[in-house]
Amino acid sequence: MQHDQQLKILDDLLGLLDNQTTARTDRARYNELSVYTDPEVLVREKQAFFRDWPLVAALSVDLPGPGAYVAQMLLDMPVLIVRGDDGIARAFVNACRHRGARVVESGCGVRKLFTCPFHAWGYAPDGRLAAIPHAESFEAPDPTTLGLIPLPLVERYGLIWVMLQPEGPAFDIDTYLGGLGPELASWRLDEGPRVGDTGIETAINWKYAIDTFGETYHFETLHRDTVSSAYHSNRQLYDIYGRNHRMVFVGRTIEELRDQPRADWKVRSHALFAYYLFPNTQLLVQRGGTSLFRIFPDPAAPDRSVTRHTFYAEPDSTDAEGLAHARAVFEGTQRVIATEDYAMAEQAQAGLAAGALRYAVFGRNEPALHHYHRTYREALGLPPLIDGLAVQPAE
């Protein structure tokens, strides 16, 4: 990030503290709670958001060289992403063309050949069928027609997006990012190595899990002894980029800058950048490293979801001390999300299931929740959020 932009953000954050305020919307709004519980809504979401929209599948640094791969489930589709000998990243359905078995188990590594464990059909990193035991039994199959099925992929700004449409058309990621791409590139996401990766399965609707990242209002209560010691509660900047957004949290160390030359100010040391990338990704850039959270619904249950949390060290802190710090930040972040944010969200989801409540209230100090659910409802063809806080919406 250019230094003049860093200074502008830091000045704005200090202004929030001086004026005891935060980013705000024009009014409070209601959101219908059925979007968190209705199975029919989930059916529509799977197509609109997880088939028809590109999903963040990895960072470029996850594929450091030829043959490097990441195999994972994206919603209900097994996906293999691999960098070819030509340096190009490609995505495939992780299913052998013989009988559908996965050619590699979930995880990451480096391979010259992906060999199906069922009958040993082998595939090159570019997806070509490269080996068939007893090939004469298959009447000399054409390797160009029985290669792994490709998925559309774009690699840019240090991130890799995949669309879950087998052999689907190419897509322009800049159209989806709404101008956010250059700022993402400035964080050098293609350089900081991966230091941690884990999954969290929860009894939470996937959108409610995303909501827990969408405001700082809860810091002083839910995170009283953890996050609140490092970041101010109910203080944030907020900017919209198409269907995406950026929140900036105010670090408690920011007061130190008032006595330092402006030439020495560095934003990453005193703020946390929380990017939401539509439809299901949270990217947190902070001192110590970058968290990538990708949140997926359970394909069959609206009240369950799985979050994949991957953490990457800062590009300039990859010595032993820097990596140890990055691992500590990863473990602390993971602990807070699982035992505080998601534990509370599971309680709330159980409350929604009881059926007594019809609406959630988004305050003026929660602009990210307004924007996220407004764009979500637009994309799904639902009525807009309901204005007003003083009067309960008519039944």
mmCIF file of C-alpha atoms in Angstrom:
data_model
loop_
_atom_site.group_PDB
_atom_site.id
_atom_site.type_symbol
_atom_site.label_atom_id
_atom_site.label_comp_id
_atom_site.label_asym_id
_atom_site.label_seq_id
_atom_site.Cartn_x
_atom_site.Cartn_y
_atom_site.Cartn_z
ATOM 1 C CA MET A 1 0.000 0.000 0.000
ATOM 2 C CA GLN A 2 1.380 3.422 -0.952
ATOM 3 C CA HIS A 3 2.576 5.425 2.041
ATOM 4 C CA ASP A 4 0.265 8.372 1.354
ATOM 5 C CA GLN A 5 -2.696 5.984 1.419
ATOM 6 C CA GLN A 6 -1.427 4.498 4.697
ATOM 7 C CA LEU A 7 -1.194 7.995 6.191
ATOM 8 C CA LYS A 8 -4.745 8.824 5.080
ATOM 9 C CA ILE A 9 -6.122 5.678 6.713
ATOM 10 C CA LEU A 10 -4.174 6.221 9.925
ATOM 11 C CA ASP A 11 -5.336 9.850 10.109
ATOM 12 C CA ASP A 12 -8.929 8.684 9.660
ATOM 13 C CA LEU A 13 -8.538 6.049 12.382
ATOM 14 C CA LEU A 14 -7.121 8.612 14.805
ATOM 15 C CA GLY A 15 -10.057 10.831 13.901
ATOM 16 C CA LEU A 16 -12.473 8.108 14.971
ATOM 17 C CA LEU A 17 -10.827 8.032 18.399
ATOM 18 C CA ASP A 18 -10.678 11.813 18.734
ATOM 19 C CA ASN A 19 -14.359 12.178 17.810
ATOM 20 C CA GLN A 20 -15.528 9.003 19.605
ATOM 21 C CA THR A 21 -17.360 7.779 16.528
ATOM 22 C CA THR A 22 -17.349 5.052 13.880
ATOM 23 C CA ALA A 23 -18.554 4.381 10.333
ATOM 24 C CA ARG A 24 -22.353 4.527 10.256
ATOM 25 C CA THR A 25 -25.293 3.935 7.934
ATOM 26 C CA ASP A 26 -28.221 6.317 7.551
ATOM 27 C CA ARG A 27 -30.583 4.203 9.690
ATOM 28 C CA ALA A 28 -31.049 0.875 11.441
ATOM 29 C CA ARG A 29 -32.648 -1.966 9.497
ATOM 30 C CA TYR A 30 -34.322 -5.334 10.027
ATOM 31 C CA ASN A 31 -33.354 -8.614 8.375
ATOM 32 C CA GLU A 32 -35.702 -11.574 8.089
ATOM 33 C CA LEU A 33 -34.310 -14.483 10.100
ATOM 34 C CA SER A 34 -35.755 -17.095 7.741
ATOM 35 C CA VAL A 35 -32.695 -16.622 5.500
ATOM 36 C CA TYR A 36 -30.682 -18.400 8.205
ATOM 37 C CA THR A 37 -33.045 -21.356 8.630
ATOM 38 C CA ASP A 38 -35.058 -22.054 5.463
ATOM 39 C CA PRO A 39 -33.940 -25.174 3.492
ATOM 40 C CA GLU A 40 -35.451 -23.769 0.296
ATOM 41 C CA VAL A 41 -33.248 -20.674 0.600
ATOM 42 C CA LEU A 42 -30.206 -22.941 0.867
ATOM 43 C CA VAL A 43 -31.123 -24.673 -2.406
ATOM 44 C CA ARG A 44 -31.185 -21.304 -4.186
ATOM 45 C CA GLU A 45 -27.949 -20.154 -2.508
ATOM 46 C CA LYS A 46 -25.982 -23.153 -3.705
ATOM 47 C CA GLN A 47 -26.645 -22.232 -7.326
ATOM 48 C CA ALA A 48 -26.571 -18.432 -7.111
ATOM 49 C CA PHE A 49 -23.484 -18.081 -4.922
ATOM 50 C CA PHE A 50 -21.490 -21.306 -5.168
ATOM 51 C CA ARG A 51 -22.013 -22.308 -8.808
ATOM 52 C CA ASP A 52 -22.569 -18.997 -10.607
ATOM 53 C CA TRP A 53 -19.911 -16.945 -8.784
ATOM 54 C CA PRO A 54 -16.106 -17.330 -8.598
ATOM 55 C CA LEU A 55 -14.847 -18.571 -5.217
ATOM 56 C CA VAL A 56 -11.489 -17.893 -3.594
ATOM 57 C CA ALA A 57 -9.818 -21.315 -3.664
ATOM 58 C CA ALA A 58 -6.229 -20.554 -2.601
ATOM 59 C CA LEU A 59 -3.479 -17.951 -2.532
ATOM 60 C CA SER A 60 -0.779 -17.988 -5.196
ATOM 61 C CA VAL A 61 1.818 -18.847 -2.566
ATOM 62 C CA ASP A 62 0.042 -22.183 -2.020
ATOM 63 C CA LEU A 63 1.373 -23.242 -5.443
ATOM 64 C CA PRO A 64 5.055 -22.248 -5.247
ATOM 65 C CA GLY A 65 6.299 -24.197 -8.270
ATOM 66 C CA PRO A 66 5.593 -26.808 -10.978
ATOM 67 C CA GLY A 67 3.609 -29.775 -9.699
ATOM 68 C CA ALA A 68 2.500 -27.972 -6.516
ATOM 69 C CA TYR A 69 -1.144 -28.685 -5.790
ATOM 70 C CA VAL A 70 -4.027 -28.032 -3.415
ATOM 71 C CA ALA A 71 -6.850 -30.584 -3.247
ATOM 72 C CA GLN A 72 -10.006 -29.645 -1.354
ATOM 73 C CA MET A 73 -13.784 -29.761 -1.241
ATOM 74 C CA LEU A 74 -15.467 -26.573 -2.448
ATOM 75 C CA LEU A 75 -19.034 -26.986 -1.204
ATOM 76 C CA ASP A 76 -19.849 -30.480 -2.538
ATOM 77 C CA MET A 77 -17.336 -30.624 -5.384
ATOM 78 C CA PRO A 78 -13.830 -32.168 -5.033
ATOM 79 C CA VAL A 79 -11.404 -29.726 -6.655
ATOM 80 C CA LEU A 80 -7.739 -30.086 -7.573
ATOM 81 C CA ILE A 81 -5.664 -26.968 -8.278
ATOM 82 C CA VAL A 82 -2.173 -27.551 -9.643
ATOM 83 C CA ARG A 83 0.594 -25.455 -11.163
ATOM 84 C CA GLY A 84 1.850 -26.847 -14.444
ATOM 85 C CA ASP A 85 5.383 -27.043 -15.761
ATOM 86 C CA ASP A 86 4.580 -23.856 -17.705
ATOM 87 C CA GLY A 87 3.886 -21.994 -14.446
ATOM 88 C CA ILE A 88 0.145 -21.729 -15.101
ATOM 89 C CA ALA A 89 -2.294 -22.666 -12.338
ATOM 90 C CA ARG A 90 -5.206 -24.851 -13.433
ATOM 91 C CA ALA A 91 -8.254 -26.277 -11.677
ATOM 92 C CA PHE A 92 -9.942 -29.630 -12.260
ATOM 93 C CA VAL A 93 -12.699 -31.740 -10.837
ATOM 94 C CA ASN A 94 -10.759 -34.120 -8.590
ATOM 95 C CA ALA A 95 -12.318 -37.246 -10.081
ATOM 96 C CA CYS A 96 -10.782 -39.944 -12.253
ATOM 97 C CA ARG A 97 -12.432 -40.298 -15.664
ATOM 98 C CA HIS A 98 -12.487 -44.095 -15.290
ATOM 99 C CA ARG A 99 -14.858 -44.525 -12.333
ATOM 100 C CA GLY A 100 -14.898 -41.178 -10.495
ATOM 101 C CA ALA A 101 -12.496 -41.837 -7.597
ATOM 102 C CA ARG A 102 -10.415 -38.886 -6.365
ATOM 103 C CA VAL A 103 -6.993 -38.870 -7.948
ATOM 104 C CA VAL A 104 -5.484 -37.319 -4.812
ATOM 105 C CA GLU A 105 -6.719 -36.923 -1.243
ATOM 106 C CA SER A 106 -7.392 -33.490 0.240
ATOM 107 C CA GLY A 107 -4.272 -31.570 1.188
ATOM 108 C CA CYS A 108 -1.316 -29.991 -0.545
ATOM 109 C CA GLY A 109 2.051 -31.085 -1.874
ATOM 110 C CA VAL A 110 4.038 -31.577 -5.067
ATOM 111 C CA ARG A 111 3.560 -34.342 -7.666
ATOM 112 C CA LYS A 112 4.733 -35.061 -11.173
ATOM 113 C CA LEU A 113 1.830 -37.454 -11.760
ATOM 114 C CA PHE A 114 -1.562 -37.777 -10.076
ATOM 115 C CA THR A 115 -2.347 -41.491 -9.900
ATOM 116 C CA CYS A 116 -5.841 -42.667 -9.038
ATOM 117 C CA PRO A 117 -5.657 -45.111 -6.091
ATOM 118 C CA PHE A 118 -8.464 -47.264 -7.559
ATOM 119 C CA HIS A 119 -7.021 -48.484 -10.884
ATOM 120 C CA ALA A 120 -3.853 -46.354 -11.245
ATOM 121 C CA TRP A 121 -4.953 -44.113 -14.080
ATOM 122 C CA GLY A 122 -2.423 -41.278 -14.073
ATOM 123 C CA TYR A 123 -2.825 -37.579 -14.903
ATOM 124 C CA ALA A 124 -0.203 -34.953 -15.659
ATOM 125 C CA PRO A 125 -0.255 -31.543 -13.870
ATOM 126 C CA ASP A 126 -1.965 -30.040 -16.923
ATOM 127 C CA GLY A 127 -4.814 -32.563 -16.571
ATOM 128 C CA ARG A 128 -3.873 -34.809 -19.495
ATOM 129 C CA LEU A 129 -4.442 -38.537 -19.145
ATOM 130 C CA ALA A 130 -0.857 -39.820 -19.008
ATOM 131 C CA ALA A 131 -1.061 -43.481 -17.983
ATOM 132 C CA ILE A 132 -3.534 -46.383 -18.112
ATOM 133 C CA PRO A 133 -2.531 -49.860 -16.929
ATOM 134 C CA HIS A 134 -3.552 -52.452 -19.543
ATOM 135 C CA ALA A 135 -4.558 -49.734 -21.961
ATOM 136 C CA GLU A 136 -5.418 -52.329 -24.625
ATOM 137 C CA SER A 137 -8.535 -53.168 -22.620
ATOM 138 C CA PHE A 138 -9.870 -49.683 -23.253
ATOM 139 C CA GLU A 139 -9.468 -49.615 -27.032
ATOM 140 C CA ALA A 140 -6.712 -46.987 -27.063
ATOM 141 C CA PRO A 141 -8.618 -44.133 -25.369
ATOM 142 C CA ASP A 142 -7.868 -40.623 -26.550
ATOM 143 C CA PRO A 143 -5.913 -38.925 -23.708
ATOM 144 C CA THR A 144 -7.213 -35.520 -24.793
ATOM 145 C CA THR A 145 -10.841 -36.523 -24.210
ATOM 146 C CA LEU A 146 -10.324 -38.479 -20.992
ATOM 147 C CA GLY A 147 -8.244 -35.944 -19.114
ATOM 148 C CA LEU A 148 -9.391 -34.388 -15.843
ATOM 149 C CA ILE A 149 -12.410 -32.132 -16.290
ATOM 150 C CA PRO A 150 -11.279 -28.479 -16.142
ATOM 151 C CA LEU A 151 -12.857 -25.717 -14.063
ATOM 152 C CA PRO A 152 -12.533 -21.998 -14.896
ATOM 153 C CA LEU A 153 -9.685 -20.421 -12.892
ATOM 154 C CA VAL A 154 -8.198 -16.945 -12.602
ATOM 155 C CA GLU A 155 -4.983 -16.134 -10.728
ATOM 156 C CA ARG A 156 -4.422 -12.447 -9.991
ATOM 157 C CA TYR A 157 -3.362 -10.137 -7.148
ATOM 158 C CA GLY A 158 -1.934 -13.084 -5.225
ATOM 159 C CA LEU A 159 -5.246 -14.971 -5.092
ATOM 160 C CA ILE A 160 -6.730 -17.857 -7.058
ATOM 161 C CA TRP A 161 -10.439 -17.978 -7.906
ATOM 162 C CA VAL A 162 -12.297 -20.995 -9.256
ATOM 163 C CA MET A 163 -15.829 -21.267 -10.603
ATOM 164 C CA LEU A 164 -17.619 -24.566 -9.992
ATOM 165 C CA GLN A 165 -18.884 -24.910 -13.556
ATOM 166 C CA PRO A 166 -17.150 -27.854 -15.275
ATOM 167 C CA GLU A 167 -15.669 -26.684 -18.569
ATOM 168 C CA GLY A 168 -17.462 -23.370 -18.045
ATOM 169 C CA PRO A 169 -16.541 -20.022 -19.638
ATOM 170 C CA ALA A 170 -13.686 -17.760 -18.534
ATOM 171 C CA PHE A 171 -14.522 -14.878 -16.200
ATOM 172 C CA ASP A 172 -13.095 -11.402 -15.557
ATOM 173 C CA ILE A 173 -12.227 -11.201 -11.853
ATOM 174 C CA ASP A 174 -11.847 -7.416 -11.942
ATOM 175 C CA THR A 175 -15.530 -7.149 -12.753
ATOM 176 C CA TYR A 176 -16.282 -9.008 -9.534
ATOM 177 C CA LEU A 177 -13.759 -7.145 -7.360
ATOM 178 C CA GLY A 178 -15.199 -3.687 -7.960
ATOM 179 C CA GLY A 179 -11.804 -1.941 -8.024
ATOM 180 C CA LEU A 180 -10.327 -3.722 -4.994
ATOM 181 C CA GLY A 181 -7.686 -5.681 -6.929
ATOM 182 C CA PRO A 182 -4.704 -3.256 -6.753
ATOM 183 C CA GLU A 183 -5.079 -2.879 -3.002
ATOM 184 C CA LEU A 184 -5.143 -6.646 -2.530
ATOM 185 C CA ALA A 185 -1.996 -6.894 -4.663
ATOM 186 C CA SER A 186 -0.239 -4.354 -2.423
ATOM 187 C CA TRP A 187 -0.256 -6.850 0.464
ATOM 188 C CA ARG A 188 1.974 -9.248 -1.551
ATOM 189 C CA LEU A 189 -0.261 -12.234 -0.934
ATOM 190 C CA ASP A 190 1.865 -14.298 -3.309
ATOM 191 C CA GLU A 191 4.895 -14.149 -0.982
ATOM 192 C CA GLY A 192 4.057 -14.911 2.660
ATOM 193 C CA PRO A 193 4.280 -18.682 3.297
ATOM 194 C CA ARG A 194 1.432 -20.751 4.731
ATOM 195 C CA VAL A 195 1.954 -21.524 8.422
ATOM 196 C CA GLY A 196 -1.394 -22.993 9.488
ATOM 197 C CA ASP A 197 -4.581 -24.524 8.129
ATOM 198 C CA THR A 198 -7.618 -25.985 9.873
ATOM 199 C CA GLY A 199 -11.350 -26.513 9.501
ATOM 200 C CA ILE A 200 -14.168 -25.610 11.883
ATOM 201 C CA GLU A 201 -17.481 -27.470 11.576
ATOM 202 C CA THR A 202 -20.304 -25.648 13.352
ATOM 203 C CA ALA A 203 -24.055 -25.662 13.936
ATOM 204 C CA ILE A 204 -24.314 -22.199 12.350
ATOM 205 C CA ASN A 205 -25.830 -21.000 9.094
ATOM 206 C CA TRP A 206 -22.992 -19.946 6.786
ATOM 207 C CA LYS A 207 -24.245 -16.359 6.593
ATOM 208 C CA TYR A 208 -24.438 -16.046 10.376
ATOM 209 C CA ALA A 209 -20.802 -17.183 10.483
ATOM 210 C CA ILE A 210 -19.949 -14.388 8.028
ATOM 211 C CA ASP A 211 -21.908 -11.924 10.189
ATOM 212 C CA THR A 212 -19.537 -12.524 13.110
ATOM 213 C CA PHE A 213 -16.786 -10.833 11.060
ATOM 214 C CA GLY A 214 -18.995 -7.863 10.151
ATOM 215 C CA GLU A 215 -18.819 -5.467 13.112
ATOM 216 C CA THR A 216 -16.620 -4.355 16.017
ATOM 217 C CA TYR A 217 -19.575 -3.533 18.252
ATOM 218 C CA HIS A 218 -19.175 -6.833 20.156
ATOM 219 C CA PHE A 219 -15.482 -6.497 20.996
ATOM 220 C CA GLU A 220 -15.887 -4.943 24.453
ATOM 221 C CA THR A 221 -18.301 -7.648 25.611
ATOM 222 C CA LEU A 222 -17.667 -10.936 23.805
ATOM 223 C CA HIS A 223 -13.927 -10.313 23.337
ATOM 224 C CA ARG A 224 -13.344 -8.399 26.565
ATOM 225 C CA ASP A 225 -10.197 -10.379 27.477
ATOM 226 C CA THR A 226 -8.920 -11.122 23.958
ATOM 227 C CA VAL A 227 -9.487 -8.990 20.844
ATOM 228 C CA SER A 228 -10.559 -5.933 22.830
ATOM 229 C CA SER A 229 -7.108 -5.726 24.402
ATOM 230 C CA ALA A 230 -5.617 -5.183 20.936
ATOM 231 C CA TYR A 231 -8.373 -3.320 19.019
ATOM 232 C CA HIS A 232 -10.870 -0.640 19.975
ATOM 233 C CA SER A 233 -14.485 -1.699 20.183
ATOM 234 C CA ASN A 234 -17.118 0.048 18.028
ATOM 235 C CA ARG A 235 -14.483 1.944 16.010
ATOM 236 C CA GLN A 236 -13.967 1.169 12.326
ATOM 237 C CA LEU A 237 -13.628 2.577 8.839
ATOM 238 C CA TYR A 238 -15.802 1.104 6.117
ATOM 239 C CA ASP A 239 -15.657 1.178 2.307
ATOM 240 C CA ILE A 240 -17.647 -0.639 -0.385
ATOM 241 C CA TYR A 241 -16.229 -2.193 -3.578
ATOM 242 C CA GLY A 242 -19.146 -3.570 -5.585
ATOM 243 C CA ARG A 243 -20.459 -6.561 -3.638
ATOM 244 C CA ASN A 244 -17.254 -6.628 -1.587
ATOM 245 C CA HIS A 245 -16.169 -4.404 1.280
ATOM 246 C CA ARG A 246 -13.254 -3.371 3.469
ATOM 247 C CA MET A 247 -13.338 -2.713 7.204
ATOM 248 C CA VAL A 248 -10.353 -1.242 9.077
ATOM 249 C CA PHE A 249 -10.130 -1.848 12.833
ATOM 250 C CA VAL A 250 -8.289 0.571 15.136
ATOM 251 C CA GLY A 251 -5.342 -0.977 16.977
ATOM 252 C CA ARG A 252 -4.784 0.231 20.531
ATOM 253 C CA THR A 253 -1.139 0.935 19.713
ATOM 254 C CA ILE A 254 -2.137 3.673 17.277
ATOM 255 C CA GLU A 255 -1.744 6.358 19.956
ATOM 256 C CA GLU A 256 2.022 5.779 19.732
ATOM 257 C CA LEU A 257 2.005 7.438 16.320
ATOM 258 C CA ARG A 258 1.160 10.857 17.721
ATOM 259 C CA ASP A 259 4.777 11.148 18.948
ATOM 260 C CA GLN A 260 6.445 9.655 15.870
ATOM 261 C CA PRO A 261 7.489 11.261 12.551
ATOM 262 C CA ARG A 262 4.838 10.671 9.908
ATOM 263 C CA ALA A 263 7.495 9.238 7.614
ATOM 264 C CA ASP A 264 7.748 6.275 10.015
ATOM 265 C CA TRP A 265 4.021 5.512 10.204
ATOM 266 C CA LYS A 266 3.067 2.005 9.000
ATOM 267 C CA VAL A 267 -0.575 1.061 8.860
ATOM 268 C CA ARG A 268 -0.188 -2.698 9.279
ATOM 269 C CA SER A 269 1.425 -2.196 12.690
ATOM 270 C CA HIS A 270 -1.589 -0.336 14.078
ATOM 271 C CA ALA A 271 -4.681 -1.548 12.204
ATOM 272 C CA LEU A 272 -6.391 -4.680 10.945
ATOM 273 C CA PHE A 273 -7.824 -4.778 7.426
ATOM 274 C CA ALA A 274 -10.859 -7.045 7.108
ATOM 275 C CA TYR A 275 -11.853 -7.669 3.488
ATOM 276 C CA TYR A 276 -15.078 -9.415 2.596
ATOM 277 C CA LEU A 277 -14.951 -10.984 -0.879
ATOM 278 C CA PHE A 278 -18.403 -11.978 -2.084
ATOM 279 C CA PRO A 279 -19.878 -14.483 -1.489
ATOM 280 C CA ASN A 280 -18.080 -16.369 1.309
ATOM 281 C CA THR A 281 -14.529 -15.162 1.964
ATOM 282 C CA GLN A 282 -13.005 -13.078 4.744
ATOM 283 C CA LEU A 283 -9.399 -11.940 4.355
ATOM 284 C CA LEU A 284 -7.842 -10.425 7.492
ATOM 285 C CA VAL A 285 -4.537 -8.590 7.038
ATOM 286 C CA GLN A 286 -2.855 -7.735 10.338
ATOM 287 C CA ARG A 287 0.472 -7.516 12.091
ATOM 288 C CA GLY A 288 1.895 -11.029 12.126
ATOM 289 C CA GLY A 289 0.214 -12.361 9.012
ATOM 290 C CA THR A 290 -2.930 -12.855 6.941
ATOM 291 C CA SER A 291 -5.944 -15.025 7.731
ATOM 292 C CA LEU A 292 -7.988 -16.497 4.897
ATOM 293 C CA PHE A 293 -11.443 -17.637 6.042
ATOM 294 C CA ARG A 294 -13.681 -19.414 3.519
ATOM 295 C CA ILE A 295 -17.128 -20.278 4.817
ATOM 296 C CA PHE A 296 -19.286 -22.937 3.132
ATOM 297 C CA PRO A 297 -22.811 -24.114 3.937
ATOM 298 C CA ASP A 298 -23.502 -27.742 4.651
ATOM 299 C CA PRO A 299 -25.023 -28.742 1.280
ATOM 300 C CA ALA A 300 -27.983 -30.391 3.029
ATOM 301 C CA ALA A 301 -28.529 -28.373 6.226
ATOM 302 C CA PRO A 302 -29.122 -24.601 6.524
ATOM 303 C CA ASP A 303 -28.128 -24.637 10.205
ATOM 304 C CA ARG A 304 -24.640 -26.079 9.633
ATOM 305 C CA SER A 305 -21.486 -24.797 7.965
ATOM 306 C CA VAL A 306 -17.759 -25.382 7.714
ATOM 307 C CA THR A 307 -15.079 -22.692 7.867
ATOM 308 C CA ARG A 308 -11.625 -23.238 6.366
ATOM 309 C CA HIS A 309 -9.034 -21.050 8.117
ATOM 310 C CA THR A 310 -5.609 -20.747 6.491
ATOM 311 C CA PHE A 311 -2.905 -18.430 7.808
ATOM 312 C CA TYR A 312 0.100 -16.904 6.027
ATOM 313 C CA ALA A 313 3.142 -15.115 7.469
ATOM 314 C CA GLU A 314 4.028 -11.552 6.521
ATOM 315 C CA PRO A 315 6.279 -11.494 3.427
ATOM 316 C CA ASP A 316 9.025 -9.584 5.281
ATOM 317 C CA SER A 317 8.905 -11.721 8.449
ATOM 318 C CA THR A 318 9.837 -15.195 7.306
ATOM 319 C CA ASP A 319 12.843 -15.788 9.586
ATOM 320 C CA ALA A 320 12.465 -18.189 12.536
ATOM 321 C CA GLU A 321 11.198 -15.449 14.845
ATOM 322 C CA GLY A 322 8.699 -14.140 12.291
ATOM 323 C CA LEU A 323 7.316 -17.582 11.529
ATOM 324 C CA ALA A 324 6.978 -18.397 15.236
ATOM 325 C CA HIS A 325 5.052 -15.150 15.731
ATOM 326 C CA ALA A 326 2.855 -15.948 12.738
ATOM 327 C CA ARG A 327 1.995 -19.373 14.169
ATOM 328 C CA ALA A 328 1.128 -17.774 17.508
ATOM 329 C CA VAL A 329 -1.164 -15.257 15.792
ATOM 330 C CA PHE A 330 -2.803 -18.078 13.828
ATOM 331 C CA GLU A 331 -3.449 -20.118 16.967
ATOM 332 C CA GLY A 332 -4.784 -17.104 18.858
ATOM 333 C CA THR A 333 -7.073 -16.087 16.014
ATOM 334 C CA GLN A 334 -8.333 -19.635 15.616
ATOM 335 C CA ARG A 335 -9.033 -19.908 19.344
ATOM 336 C CA VAL A 336 -11.013 -16.645 19.446
ATOM 337 C CA ILE A 337 -13.098 -17.523 16.388
ATOM 338 C CA ALA A 338 -13.919 -21.036 17.609
ATOM 339 C CA THR A 339 -14.449 -20.460 21.350
ATOM 340 C CA GLU A 340 -15.909 -16.953 21.322
ATOM 341 C CA ASP A 341 -17.414 -15.870 17.968
ATOM 342 C CA TYR A 342 -18.650 -19.243 16.779
ATOM 343 C CA ALA A 343 -19.636 -20.495 20.230
ATOM 344 C CA MET A 344 -21.892 -17.463 20.614
ATOM 345 C CA ALA A 345 -23.200 -17.832 17.066
ATOM 346 C CA GLU A 346 -24.178 -21.452 17.765
ATOM 347 C CA GLN A 347 -26.230 -20.251 20.731
ATOM 348 C CA ALA A 348 -27.883 -17.656 18.511
ATOM 349 C CA GLN A 349 -28.617 -20.196 15.763
ATOM 350 C CA ALA A 350 -30.364 -22.397 18.324
ATOM 351 C CA GLY A 351 -32.433 -19.390 19.310
ATOM 352 C CA LEU A 352 -33.439 -18.800 15.710
ATOM 353 C CA ALA A 353 -34.498 -22.436 15.371
ATOM 354 C CA ALA A 354 -37.006 -21.955 18.196
ATOM 355 C CA GLY A 355 -39.056 -19.803 15.833
ATOM 356 C CA ALA A 356 -40.031 -17.043 18.277
ATOM 357 C CA LEU A 357 -38.007 -14.332 16.509
ATOM 358 C CA ARG A 358 -38.704 -13.113 13.007
ATOM 359 C CA TYR A 359 -36.132 -10.347 12.552
ATOM 360 C CA ALA A 360 -32.569 -9.413 13.394
ATOM 361 C CA VAL A 361 -31.713 -5.738 13.867
ATOM 362 C CA PHE A 362 -28.674 -4.168 12.187
ATOM 363 C CA GLY A 363 -27.652 -0.944 13.921
ATOM 364 C CA ARG A 364 -26.273 2.165 12.233
ATOM 365 C CA ASN A 365 -22.847 1.197 13.609
ATOM 366 C CA GLU A 366 -22.922 -2.121 11.678
ATOM 367 C CA PRO A 367 -22.602 -0.950 8.049
ATOM 368 C CA ALA A 368 -20.965 -4.167 6.813
ATOM 369 C CA LEU A 369 -24.019 -6.197 7.839
ATOM 370 C CA HIS A 370 -26.293 -3.785 5.951
ATOM 371 C CA HIS A 371 -24.193 -4.002 2.799
ATOM 372 C CA TYR A 372 -23.637 -7.753 2.910
ATOM 373 C CA HIS A 373 -27.288 -8.626 3.413
ATOM 374 C CA ARG A 374 -28.485 -5.976 0.975
ATOM 375 C CA THR A 375 -26.307 -7.405 -1.802
ATOM 376 C CA TYR A 376 -27.104 -10.979 -0.751
ATOM 377 C CA ARG A 377 -30.842 -10.306 -0.954
ATOM 378 C CA GLU A 378 -30.481 -8.532 -4.293
ATOM 379 C CA ALA A 379 -28.525 -11.453 -5.736
ATOM 380 C CA LEU A 380 -31.166 -13.931 -4.570
ATOM 381 C CA GLY A 381 -34.111 -11.788 -5.702
ATOM 382 C CA LEU A 382 -35.414 -11.213 -2.154
ATOM 383 C CA PRO A 383 -37.083 -8.008 -0.905
ATOM 384 C CA PRO A 384 -34.710 -5.428 0.599
ATOM 385 C CA LEU A 385 -33.925 -5.024 4.284
ATOM 386 C CA ILE A 386 -36.682 -3.305 6.238
ATOM 387 C CA ASP A 387 -36.002 0.299 7.306
ATOM 388 C CA GLY A 388 -36.538 1.637 10.782
ATOM 389 C CA LEU A 389 -35.778 0.688 14.356
ATOM 390 C CA ALA A 390 -38.408 2.499 16.415
ATOM 391 C CA VAL A 391 -41.354 0.361 15.300
ATOM 392 C CA GLN A 392 -41.366 -3.432 14.986
ATOM 393 C CA PRO A 393 -42.169 -4.424 11.370
ATOM 394 C CA ALA A 394 -45.794 -5.436 10.863
ATOM 395 C CA GLU A 395 -46.445 -9.154 11.151
#
